[in-house]
Amino acid sequence: MTEASREATVRALLTRALGDIGEPPPDLPFSAAGGHSLAAARLIAALRAELGVELSLVSVLREDPTIGQLVAMVAAAEGGPAVPTPPPADTSGGVGT
């Protein structure tokens, strides 16, 4: 999928999930566009259905992405995890090791 078609699809799904808010500017954060947990869940379900990608609800709500950032998240999800896996916690119990 080309970057332009990915952006157009994400933009269309986002406006539908937010209740057809019109044409949001590319730098408008999800929450500023009226995004909330239900809209994020609708967006994630639509992205899964349309593009076959998985984004986490937490990442959409916590990162409060713009359209451009959402497109990057989708591109990352197409090639691997949408959010990098954190390194494992040090469970050795040692102090200052």
JSON list of C-alpha atoms in Angstrom, two decimals:
[
{"chain": "A", "resi": 1, "resn": "MET", "atom": "CA", "xyz": [0.00, 0.00, 0.00]},
{"chain": "A", "resi": 2, "resn": "THR", "atom": "CA", "xyz": [1.34, 3.43, -0.86]},
{"chain": "A", "resi": 3, "resn": "GLU", "atom": "CA", "xyz": [1.80, 6.09, 1.80]},
{"chain": "A", "resi": 4, "resn": "ALA", "atom": "CA", "xyz": [-0.85, 8.29, 0.13]},
{"chain": "A", "resi": 5, "resn": "SER", "atom": "CA", "xyz": [-3.46, 5.52, 0.01]},
{"chain": "A", "resi": 6, "resn": "ARG", "atom": "CA", "xyz": [-2.66, 4.50, 3.59]},
{"chain": "A", "resi": 7, "resn": "GLU", "atom": "CA", "xyz": [-3.12, 8.10, 4.74]},
{"chain": "A", "resi": 8, "resn": "ALA", "atom": "CA", "xyz": [-6.41, 8.46, 2.83]},
{"chain": "A", "resi": 9, "resn": "THR", "atom": "CA", "xyz": [-7.73, 5.23, 4.37]},
{"chain": "A", "resi": 10, "resn": "VAL", "atom": "CA", "xyz": [-6.65, 6.16, 7.90]},
{"chain": "A", "resi": 11, "resn": "ARG", "atom": "CA", "xyz": [-8.14, 9.64, 7.48]},
{"chain": "A", "resi": 12, "resn": "ALA", "atom": "CA", "xyz": [-11.47, 8.21, 6.28]},
{"chain": "A", "resi": 13, "resn": "LEU", "atom": "CA", "xyz": [-11.62, 5.64, 9.10]},
{"chain": "A", "resi": 14, "resn": "LEU", "atom": "CA", "xyz": [-10.71, 8.28, 11.67]},
{"chain": "A", "resi": 15, "resn": "THR", "atom": "CA", "xyz": [-13.41, 10.71, 10.56]},
{"chain": "A", "resi": 16, "resn": "ARG", "atom": "CA", "xyz": [-15.95, 7.87, 10.56]},
{"chain": "A", "resi": 17, "resn": "ALA", "atom": "CA", "xyz": [-14.90, 6.75, 14.07]},
{"chain": "A", "resi": 18, "resn": "LEU", "atom": "CA", "xyz": [-15.17, 10.32, 15.33]},
{"chain": "A", "resi": 19, "resn": "GLY", "atom": "CA", "xyz": [-18.63, 10.81, 13.84]},
{"chain": "A", "resi": 20, "resn": "ASP", "atom": "CA", "xyz": [-17.87, 12.40, 10.48]},
{"chain": "A", "resi": 21, "resn": "ILE", "atom": "CA", "xyz": [-16.23, 15.52, 11.89]},
{"chain": "A", "resi": 22, "resn": "GLY", "atom": "CA", "xyz": [-15.27, 16.77, 8.46]},
{"chain": "A", "resi": 23, "resn": "GLU", "atom": "CA", "xyz": [-11.70, 17.08, 7.24]},
{"chain": "A", "resi": 24, "resn": "PRO", "atom": "CA", "xyz": [-9.42, 17.20, 10.30]},
{"chain": "A", "resi": 25, "resn": "PRO", "atom": "CA", "xyz": [-6.07, 18.97, 9.89]},
{"chain": "A", "resi": 26, "resn": "PRO", "atom": "CA", "xyz": [-3.12, 16.55, 9.70]},
{"chain": "A", "resi": 27, "resn": "ASP", "atom": "CA", "xyz": [-1.55, 17.93, 12.89]},
{"chain": "A", "resi": 28, "resn": "LEU", "atom": "CA", "xyz": [-4.69, 17.73, 15.05]},
{"chain": "A", "resi": 29, "resn": "PRO", "atom": "CA", "xyz": [-4.26, 15.24, 17.94]},
{"chain": "A", "resi": 30, "resn": "PHE", "atom": "CA", "xyz": [-6.84, 12.49, 18.33]},
{"chain": "A", "resi": 31, "resn": "SER", "atom": "CA", "xyz": [-8.27, 13.90, 21.57]},
{"chain": "A", "resi": 32, "resn": "ALA", "atom": "CA", "xyz": [-8.51, 17.44, 20.17]},
{"chain": "A", "resi": 33, "resn": "ALA", "atom": "CA", "xyz": [-10.56, 16.05, 17.26]},
{"chain": "A", "resi": 34, "resn": "GLY", "atom": "CA", "xyz": [-13.07, 14.68, 19.77]},
{"chain": "A", "resi": 35, "resn": "GLY", "atom": "CA", "xyz": [-11.42, 11.31, 20.29]},
{"chain": "A", "resi": 36, "resn": "HIS", "atom": "CA", "xyz": [-12.30, 9.31, 23.38]},
{"chain": "A", "resi": 37, "resn": "SER", "atom": "CA", "xyz": [-12.14, 5.64, 24.37]},
{"chain": "A", "resi": 38, "resn": "LEU", "atom": "CA", "xyz": [-15.22, 4.59, 22.39]},
{"chain": "A", "resi": 39, "resn": "ALA", "atom": "CA", "xyz": [-14.02, 6.41, 19.26]},
{"chain": "A", "resi": 40, "resn": "ALA", "atom": "CA", "xyz": [-10.59, 4.82, 19.69]},
{"chain": "A", "resi": 41, "resn": "ALA", "atom": "CA", "xyz": [-12.18, 1.36, 19.94]},
{"chain": "A", "resi": 42, "resn": "ARG", "atom": "CA", "xyz": [-14.22, 2.05, 16.77]},
{"chain": "A", "resi": 43, "resn": "LEU", "atom": "CA", "xyz": [-11.08, 3.25, 14.97]},
{"chain": "A", "resi": 44, "resn": "ILE", "atom": "CA", "xyz": [-9.07, 0.20, 16.02]},
{"chain": "A", "resi": 45, "resn": "ALA", "atom": "CA", "xyz": [-11.87, -2.14, 14.89]},
{"chain": "A", "resi": 46, "resn": "ALA", "atom": "CA", "xyz": [-12.13, -0.34, 11.55]},
{"chain": "A", "resi": 47, "resn": "LEU", "atom": "CA", "xyz": [-8.35, -0.47, 11.00]},
{"chain": "A", "resi": 48, "resn": "ARG", "atom": "CA", "xyz": [-8.42, -4.20, 11.76]},
{"chain": "A", "resi": 49, "resn": "ALA", "atom": "CA", "xyz": [-11.33, -4.79, 9.35]},
{"chain": "A", "resi": 50, "resn": "GLU", "atom": "CA", "xyz": [-10.06, -2.56, 6.52]},
{"chain": "A", "resi": 51, "resn": "LEU", "atom": "CA", "xyz": [-6.30, -2.99, 6.73]},
{"chain": "A", "resi": 52, "resn": "GLY", "atom": "CA", "xyz": [-5.81, -6.09, 8.86]},
{"chain": "A", "resi": 53, "resn": "VAL", "atom": "CA", "xyz": [-3.63, -4.26, 11.40]},
{"chain": "A", "resi": 54, "resn": "GLU", "atom": "CA", "xyz": [-3.76, -4.31, 15.18]},
{"chain": "A", "resi": 55, "resn": "LEU", "atom": "CA", "xyz": [-3.22, -1.18, 17.24]},
{"chain": "A", "resi": 56, "resn": "SER", "atom": "CA", "xyz": [-3.66, -1.19, 20.98]},
{"chain": "A", "resi": 57, "resn": "LEU", "atom": "CA", "xyz": [-6.30, 0.95, 22.62]},
{"chain": "A", "resi": 58, "resn": "VAL", "atom": "CA", "xyz": [-3.71, 2.12, 25.13]},
{"chain": "A", "resi": 59, "resn": "SER", "atom": "CA", "xyz": [-1.33, 3.32, 22.41]},
{"chain": "A", "resi": 60, "resn": "VAL", "atom": "CA", "xyz": [-4.04, 5.33, 20.65]},
{"chain": "A", "resi": 61, "resn": "LEU", "atom": "CA", "xyz": [-5.26, 6.93, 23.87]},
{"chain": "A", "resi": 62, "resn": "ARG", "atom": "CA", "xyz": [-1.89, 7.46, 25.56]},
{"chain": "A", "resi": 63, "resn": "GLU", "atom": "CA", "xyz": [0.04, 8.70, 22.53]},
{"chain": "A", "resi": 64, "resn": "ASP", "atom": "CA", "xyz": [-2.84, 10.93, 21.34]},
{"chain": "A", "resi": 65, "resn": "PRO", "atom": "CA", "xyz": [-1.61, 10.67, 17.73]},
{"chain": "A", "resi": 66, "resn": "THR", "atom": "CA", "xyz": [-2.17, 13.07, 14.88]},
{"chain": "A", "resi": 67, "resn": "ILE", "atom": "CA", "xyz": [-3.25, 11.67, 11.50]},
{"chain": "A", "resi": 68, "resn": "GLY", "atom": "CA", "xyz": [0.37, 11.50, 10.39]},
{"chain": "A", "resi": 69, "resn": "GLN", "atom": "CA", "xyz": [1.33, 9.63, 13.54]},
{"chain": "A", "resi": 70, "resn": "LEU", "atom": "CA", "xyz": [-1.60, 7.26, 13.09]},
{"chain": "A", "resi": 71, "resn": "VAL", "atom": "CA", "xyz": [-0.42, 6.55, 9.55]},
{"chain": "A", "resi": 72, "resn": "ALA", "atom": "CA", "xyz": [3.05, 5.76, 10.93]},
{"chain": "A", "resi": 73, "resn": "MET", "atom": "CA", "xyz": [1.53, 3.49, 13.58]},
{"chain": "A", "resi": 74, "resn": "VAL", "atom": "CA", "xyz": [-0.42, 1.64, 10.88]},
{"chain": "A", "resi": 75, "resn": "ALA", "atom": "CA", "xyz": [2.69, 1.32, 8.70]},
{"chain": "A", "resi": 76, "resn": "ALA", "atom": "CA", "xyz": [4.61, -0.11, 11.66]},
{"chain": "A", "resi": 77, "resn": "ALA", "atom": "CA", "xyz": [1.76, -2.51, 12.43]},
{"chain": "A", "resi": 78, "resn": "GLU", "atom": "CA", "xyz": [1.79, -3.75, 8.84]},
{"chain": "A", "resi": 79, "resn": "GLY", "atom": "CA", "xyz": [5.43, -4.74, 9.26]},
{"chain": "A", "resi": 80, "resn": "GLY", "atom": "CA", "xyz": [5.48, -5.69, 12.93]},
{"chain": "A", "resi": 81, "resn": "PRO", "atom": "CA", "xyz": [4.37, -4.51, 16.35]},
{"chain": "A", "resi": 82, "resn": "ALA", "atom": "CA", "xyz": [2.76, -1.06, 16.49]},
{"chain": "A", "resi": 83, "resn": "VAL", "atom": "CA", "xyz": [4.51, -0.26, 19.76]},
{"chain": "A", "resi": 84, "resn": "PRO", "atom": "CA", "xyz": [8.09, -1.35, 20.47]},
{"chain": "A", "resi": 85, "resn": "THR", "atom": "CA", "xyz": [8.40, -4.02, 23.12]},
{"chain": "A", "resi": 86, "resn": "PRO", "atom": "CA", "xyz": [10.13, -2.66, 26.23]},
{"chain": "A", "resi": 87, "resn": "PRO", "atom": "CA", "xyz": [13.28, -4.44, 27.41]},
{"chain": "A", "resi": 88, "resn": "PRO", "atom": "CA", "xyz": [12.71, -7.06, 30.10]},
{"chain": "A", "resi": 89, "resn": "ALA", "atom": "CA", "xyz": [12.87, -5.82, 33.66]},
{"chain": "A", "resi": 90, "resn": "ASP", "atom": "CA", "xyz": [15.95, -6.66, 35.70]},
{"chain": "A", "resi": 91, "resn": "THR", "atom": "CA", "xyz": [14.73, -9.28, 38.15]},
{"chain": "A", "resi": 92, "resn": "SER", "atom": "CA", "xyz": [18.14, -10.26, 39.49]},
{"chain": "A", "resi": 93, "resn": "GLY", "atom": "CA", "xyz": [17.45, -8.42, 42.72]},
{"chain": "A", "resi": 94, "resn": "GLY", "atom": "CA", "xyz": [20.96, -7.00, 42.87]},
{"chain": "A", "resi": 95, "resn": "VAL", "atom": "CA", "xyz": [21.47, -3.39, 43.80]},
{"chain": "A", "resi": 96, "resn": "GLY", "atom": "CA", "xyz": [23.89, -1.41, 41.68]},
{"chain": "A", "resi": 97, "resn": "THR", "atom": "CA", "xyz": [24.93, -4.34, 39.52]}
]
